[in-house]
XYZ file of C-alpha atoms in Angstrom:
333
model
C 33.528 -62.206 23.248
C 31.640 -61.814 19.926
C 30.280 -58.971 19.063
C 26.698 -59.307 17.941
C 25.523 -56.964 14.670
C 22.197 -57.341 15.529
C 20.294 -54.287 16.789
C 19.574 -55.567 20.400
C 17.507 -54.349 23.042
C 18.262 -50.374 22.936
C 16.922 -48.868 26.078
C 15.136 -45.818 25.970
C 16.066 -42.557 28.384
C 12.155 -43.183 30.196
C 13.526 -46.711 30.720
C 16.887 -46.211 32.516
C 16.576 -47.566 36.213
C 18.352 -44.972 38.476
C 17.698 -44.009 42.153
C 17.444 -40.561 41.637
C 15.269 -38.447 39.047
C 17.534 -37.245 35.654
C 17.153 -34.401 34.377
C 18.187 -33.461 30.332
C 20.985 -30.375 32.357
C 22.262 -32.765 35.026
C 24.395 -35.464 35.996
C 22.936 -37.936 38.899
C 25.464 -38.840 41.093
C 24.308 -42.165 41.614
C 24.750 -45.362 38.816
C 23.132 -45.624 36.049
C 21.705 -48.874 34.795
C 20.976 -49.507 31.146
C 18.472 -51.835 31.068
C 18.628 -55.352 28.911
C 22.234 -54.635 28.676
C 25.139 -55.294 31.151
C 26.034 -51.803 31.272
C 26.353 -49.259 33.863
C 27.088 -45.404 33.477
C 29.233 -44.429 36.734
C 29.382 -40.699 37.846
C 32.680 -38.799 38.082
C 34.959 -41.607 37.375
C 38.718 -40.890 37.915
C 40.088 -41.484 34.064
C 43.724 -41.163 35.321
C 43.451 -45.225 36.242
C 42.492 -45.585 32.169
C 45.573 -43.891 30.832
C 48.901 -45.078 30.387
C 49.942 -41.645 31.887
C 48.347 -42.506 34.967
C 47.513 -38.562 34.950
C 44.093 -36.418 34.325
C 40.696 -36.093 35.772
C 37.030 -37.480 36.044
C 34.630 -37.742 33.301
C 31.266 -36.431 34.009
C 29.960 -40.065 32.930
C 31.794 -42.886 32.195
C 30.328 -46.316 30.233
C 32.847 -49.457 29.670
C 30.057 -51.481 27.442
C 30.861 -55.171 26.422
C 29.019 -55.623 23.334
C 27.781 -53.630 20.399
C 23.968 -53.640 21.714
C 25.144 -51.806 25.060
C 27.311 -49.727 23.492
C 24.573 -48.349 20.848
C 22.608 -48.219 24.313
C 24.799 -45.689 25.346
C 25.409 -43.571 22.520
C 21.185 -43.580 22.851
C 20.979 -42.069 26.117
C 23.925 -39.857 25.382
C 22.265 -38.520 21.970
C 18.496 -38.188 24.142
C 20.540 -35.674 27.035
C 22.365 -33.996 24.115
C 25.695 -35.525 26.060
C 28.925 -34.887 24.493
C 30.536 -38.665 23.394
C 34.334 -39.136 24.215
C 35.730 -42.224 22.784
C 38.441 -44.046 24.814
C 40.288 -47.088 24.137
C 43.513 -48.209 25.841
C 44.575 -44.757 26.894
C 48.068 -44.670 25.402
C 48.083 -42.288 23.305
C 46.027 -39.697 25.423
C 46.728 -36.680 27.527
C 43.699 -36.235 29.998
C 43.476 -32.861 30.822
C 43.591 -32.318 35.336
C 39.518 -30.682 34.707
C 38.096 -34.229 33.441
C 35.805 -34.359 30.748
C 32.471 -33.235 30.501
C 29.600 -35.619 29.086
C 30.031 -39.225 28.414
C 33.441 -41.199 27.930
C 32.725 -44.367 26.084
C 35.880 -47.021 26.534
C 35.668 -49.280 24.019
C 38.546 -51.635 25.893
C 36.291 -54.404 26.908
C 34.739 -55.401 23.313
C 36.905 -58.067 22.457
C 36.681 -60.709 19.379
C 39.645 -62.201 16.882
C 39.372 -64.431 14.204
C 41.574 -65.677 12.340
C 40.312 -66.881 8.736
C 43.102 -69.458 7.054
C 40.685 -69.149 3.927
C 41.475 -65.346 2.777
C 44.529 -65.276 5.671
C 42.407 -62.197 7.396
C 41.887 -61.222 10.600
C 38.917 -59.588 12.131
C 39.243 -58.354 15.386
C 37.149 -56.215 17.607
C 38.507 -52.582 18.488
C 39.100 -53.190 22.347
C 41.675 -55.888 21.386
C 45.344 -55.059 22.146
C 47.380 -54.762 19.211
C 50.522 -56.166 21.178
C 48.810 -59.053 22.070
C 47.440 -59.422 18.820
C 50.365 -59.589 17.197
C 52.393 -62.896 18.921
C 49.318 -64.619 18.514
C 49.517 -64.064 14.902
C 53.087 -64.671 15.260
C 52.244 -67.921 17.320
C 49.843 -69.253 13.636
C 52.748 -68.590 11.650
C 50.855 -65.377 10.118
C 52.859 -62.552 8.542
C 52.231 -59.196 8.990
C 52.043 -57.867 12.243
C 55.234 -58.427 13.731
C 55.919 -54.525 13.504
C 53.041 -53.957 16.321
C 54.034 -55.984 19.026
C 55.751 -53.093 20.978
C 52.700 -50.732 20.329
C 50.859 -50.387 23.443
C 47.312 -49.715 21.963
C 43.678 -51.199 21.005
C 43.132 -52.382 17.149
C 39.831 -49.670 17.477
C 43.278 -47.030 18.420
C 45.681 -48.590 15.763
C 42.860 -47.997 12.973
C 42.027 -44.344 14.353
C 45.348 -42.722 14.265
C 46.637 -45.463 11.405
C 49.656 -46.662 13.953
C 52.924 -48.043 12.716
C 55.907 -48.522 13.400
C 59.275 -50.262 11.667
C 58.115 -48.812 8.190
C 54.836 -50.289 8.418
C 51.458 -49.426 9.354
C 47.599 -50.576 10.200
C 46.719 -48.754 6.725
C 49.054 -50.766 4.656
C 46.897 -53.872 5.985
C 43.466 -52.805 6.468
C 40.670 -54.677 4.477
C 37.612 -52.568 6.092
C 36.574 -51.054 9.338
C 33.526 -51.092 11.048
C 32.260 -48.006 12.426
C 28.672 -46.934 14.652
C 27.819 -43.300 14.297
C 25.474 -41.116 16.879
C 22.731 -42.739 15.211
C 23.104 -45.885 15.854
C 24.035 -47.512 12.051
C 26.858 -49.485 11.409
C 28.869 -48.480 8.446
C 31.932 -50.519 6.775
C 34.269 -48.375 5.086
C 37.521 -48.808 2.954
C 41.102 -47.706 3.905
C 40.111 -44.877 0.924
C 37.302 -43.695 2.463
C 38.820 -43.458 6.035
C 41.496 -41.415 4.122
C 44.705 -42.313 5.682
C 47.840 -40.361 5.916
C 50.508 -40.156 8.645
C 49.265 -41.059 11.673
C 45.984 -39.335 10.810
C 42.600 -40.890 9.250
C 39.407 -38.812 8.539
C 38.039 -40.801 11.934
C 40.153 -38.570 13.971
C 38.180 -35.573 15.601
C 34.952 -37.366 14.194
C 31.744 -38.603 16.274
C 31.990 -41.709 14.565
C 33.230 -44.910 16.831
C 35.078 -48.032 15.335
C 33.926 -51.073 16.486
C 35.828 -54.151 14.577
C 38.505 -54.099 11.620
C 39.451 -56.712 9.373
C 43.178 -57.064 8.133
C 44.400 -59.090 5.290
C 47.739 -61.310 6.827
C 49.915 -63.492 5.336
C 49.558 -67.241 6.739
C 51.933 -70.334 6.245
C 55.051 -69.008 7.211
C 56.871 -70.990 9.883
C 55.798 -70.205 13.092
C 59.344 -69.886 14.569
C 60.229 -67.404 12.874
C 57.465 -65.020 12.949
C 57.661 -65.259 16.493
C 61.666 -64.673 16.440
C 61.065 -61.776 14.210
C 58.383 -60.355 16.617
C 60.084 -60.756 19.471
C 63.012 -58.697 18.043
C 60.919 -55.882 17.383
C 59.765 -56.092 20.627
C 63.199 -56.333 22.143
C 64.314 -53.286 19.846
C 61.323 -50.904 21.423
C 62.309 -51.819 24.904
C 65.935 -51.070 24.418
C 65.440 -47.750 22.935
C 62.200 -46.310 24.191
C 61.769 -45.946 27.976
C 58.609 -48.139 29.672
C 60.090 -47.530 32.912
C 57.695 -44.881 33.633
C 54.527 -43.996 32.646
C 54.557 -42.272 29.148
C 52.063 -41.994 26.258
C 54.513 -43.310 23.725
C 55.994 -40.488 21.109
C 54.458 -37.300 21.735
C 55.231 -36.074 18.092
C 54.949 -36.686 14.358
C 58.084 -36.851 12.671
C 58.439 -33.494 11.084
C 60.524 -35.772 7.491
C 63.105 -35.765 6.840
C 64.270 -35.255 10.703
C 62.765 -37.317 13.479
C 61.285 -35.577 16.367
C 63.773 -37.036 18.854
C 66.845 -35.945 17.112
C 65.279 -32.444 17.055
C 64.549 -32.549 20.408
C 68.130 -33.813 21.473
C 69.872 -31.610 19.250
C 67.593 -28.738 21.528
C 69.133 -30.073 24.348
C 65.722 -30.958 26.216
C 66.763 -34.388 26.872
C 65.981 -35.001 30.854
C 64.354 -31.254 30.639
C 61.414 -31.366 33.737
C 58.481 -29.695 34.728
C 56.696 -30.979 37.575
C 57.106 -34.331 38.138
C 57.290 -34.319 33.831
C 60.247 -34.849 32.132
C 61.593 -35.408 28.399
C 62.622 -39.064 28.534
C 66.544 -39.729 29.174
C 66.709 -42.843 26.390
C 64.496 -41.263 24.012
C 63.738 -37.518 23.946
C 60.298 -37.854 22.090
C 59.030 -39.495 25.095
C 57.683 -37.359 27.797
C 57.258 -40.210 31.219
C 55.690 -39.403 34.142
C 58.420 -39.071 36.845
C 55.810 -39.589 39.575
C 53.372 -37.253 40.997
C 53.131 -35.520 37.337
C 49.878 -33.494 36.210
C 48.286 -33.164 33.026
C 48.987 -29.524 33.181
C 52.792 -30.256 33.497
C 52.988 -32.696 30.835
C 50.783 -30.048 28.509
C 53.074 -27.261 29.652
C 56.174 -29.416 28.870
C 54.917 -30.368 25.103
C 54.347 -26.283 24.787
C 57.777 -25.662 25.658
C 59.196 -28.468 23.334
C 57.249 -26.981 20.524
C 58.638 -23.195 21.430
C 62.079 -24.741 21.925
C 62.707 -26.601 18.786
C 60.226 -23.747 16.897
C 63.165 -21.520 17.680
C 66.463 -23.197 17.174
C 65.181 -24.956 14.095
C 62.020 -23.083 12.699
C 60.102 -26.383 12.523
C 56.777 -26.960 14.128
C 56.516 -29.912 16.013
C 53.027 -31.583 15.783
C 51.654 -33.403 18.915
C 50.599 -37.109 17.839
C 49.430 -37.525 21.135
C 45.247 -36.730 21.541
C 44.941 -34.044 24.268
C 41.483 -34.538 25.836
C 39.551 -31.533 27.942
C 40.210 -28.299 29.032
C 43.844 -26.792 28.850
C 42.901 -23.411 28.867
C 45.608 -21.587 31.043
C 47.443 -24.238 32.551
C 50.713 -23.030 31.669
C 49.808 -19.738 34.213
């Protein structure tokens, strides 16, 4: 689906079409309709079925829009009730705390748009696209480039927020521009420079500011076979040495350089360490998986002790890469 830059019919709060009266201190319990758009805000949605921990609470509001016009629609109503925004794309890199999240979640999954321009060999894709899948199609055109992302189970919108990478390569390293929609409404396209990249970081992180599509400069003409052999390898690499047998969030830590967080870990001797139904992965010990039946709370509590654990044996401090969403606030007792 494209999505259109044009400003669209924004509804206004005196417009929304509810069956109950709102109120600027309340959330209605019933659906929400924003009107001229597809879009519906749903009360207390359960955002553990959104996260590839499969763990974590409701969101006061939640708001899956399919185009750019309903999704400055909802950043309208969310600005007129003073809401707090919450961005959410694919979920895998995410720990949702067991409380929810107050205000409005925005998942951006569902805006969805790729093209693929043989003329400059670039890419523009919309930020609910998967990277994974993203990546054997470019694979499939004989299109250099992204064969390192294959195994990286995230949205492009994800990939250009927390600058993912992986085999020595990363979105940054490719980015042209991004497109991004703040509070207000206005579209902005800004540089890799100005979205200041460094290690799994960008200035978009911890900002109000929502991606919406990216553009990345690939390298066409290569022969398809091989791209796709290439890809596939990485793919086969991930699988043999990080564990998707369980739900997980992917690494839970930067790599404090020159050590990797997983050795550090391992060298603790946390590997298979539990809490709850939480436990540090048995391939790879900077994986935490859901064993079944975990919590937020035990997977937070788990990280804490990791941190405490290695802060001690090797006086490092690990840093969480993983985005930990709501209120944590004694849930280690």
């Amino acid at each position: 689906m494209t999505i259109s830059q044009a400003a669209g019919n924004v509804c206004t709060v005196s417009a929304l079409n509810t069956k109950k009266h709102q109120t600027s201190n309340s959330v209605d319990s019933e659906v929400i309709y924003l009107p001229n758009t597809d879009c519906t805000i749903k009360p207390q949605a359960c955002l553990s079925a959104f996260t590839s921990y499969r763990v974590g609470g409701a969101a006061d509001l939640y708001v899956a829009p399919r185009n750019l016009e309903a999704l400055q629609a909802s950043l309208k109503y969310a600005k007129e009730r003073d809401l707090k925004v919450t961005t959410l794309g694919a979920g895998s890199n995410l720990l949702v705390s067991d409380r929810g999240i107050s205000g409005l979640v925005i998942a951006t999954r569902h805006l969805r748009f790729s093209n693929f321009d043989p003329q400059t060999g670039q890419l523009t894709v919309a930020a609910g696209e998967s990277i994974p899948s993203l990546a054997l199609a470019a694979a499939e055109l004989g299109w250099q480039g992204l064969e390192w992302a294959v195994g990286i189970p995230g949205t492009a919108g994800g990939a250009v927020v927390m600058n993912a990478g992986a085999h020595n390569s990363c979105i940054a390293d490719m980015l042209v521009s991004a497109e991004v929609l703040s509070p207000d409404g206005t579209l902005e396209t800004l540089t890799p420079e100005q979205l200041g990249y460094g290690y799994r970081t960008s200035l978009l992180q911890g900002g109000d500011r929502i991606i919406t599509q990216a553009t990345l400069q690939l390298a066409p003409g290569a022969d398809p076979a091989k791209v796709v052999a290439l890809t596939k390898e990485h793919k086969k690499h991930r699988l043999n040495t990080q564990p998707y047998n369980f739900p997980s969030c992917g690494s839970v830590f930067r790599n404090p350089k020159p050590y990797s967080a997983g050795w550090l870990i391992e060298q603790t001797g946390l590997k298979g360490y539990q809490i709850g139904g939480a436990q540090v992965a048995l391939l790879h010990a900077n994986f935490i998986v859901n064993r079944g039946g975990a919590k937020a709370s035990d997977i937070f509590c788990l990280i804490r002790h990791i941190q405490h654990q290695v802060q001690e044996r090797w006086s490092i401090n690990l840093e969480p890469e993983v985005k930990m969403l709501g209120e944590f606030q004694g849930a280690c007792g």
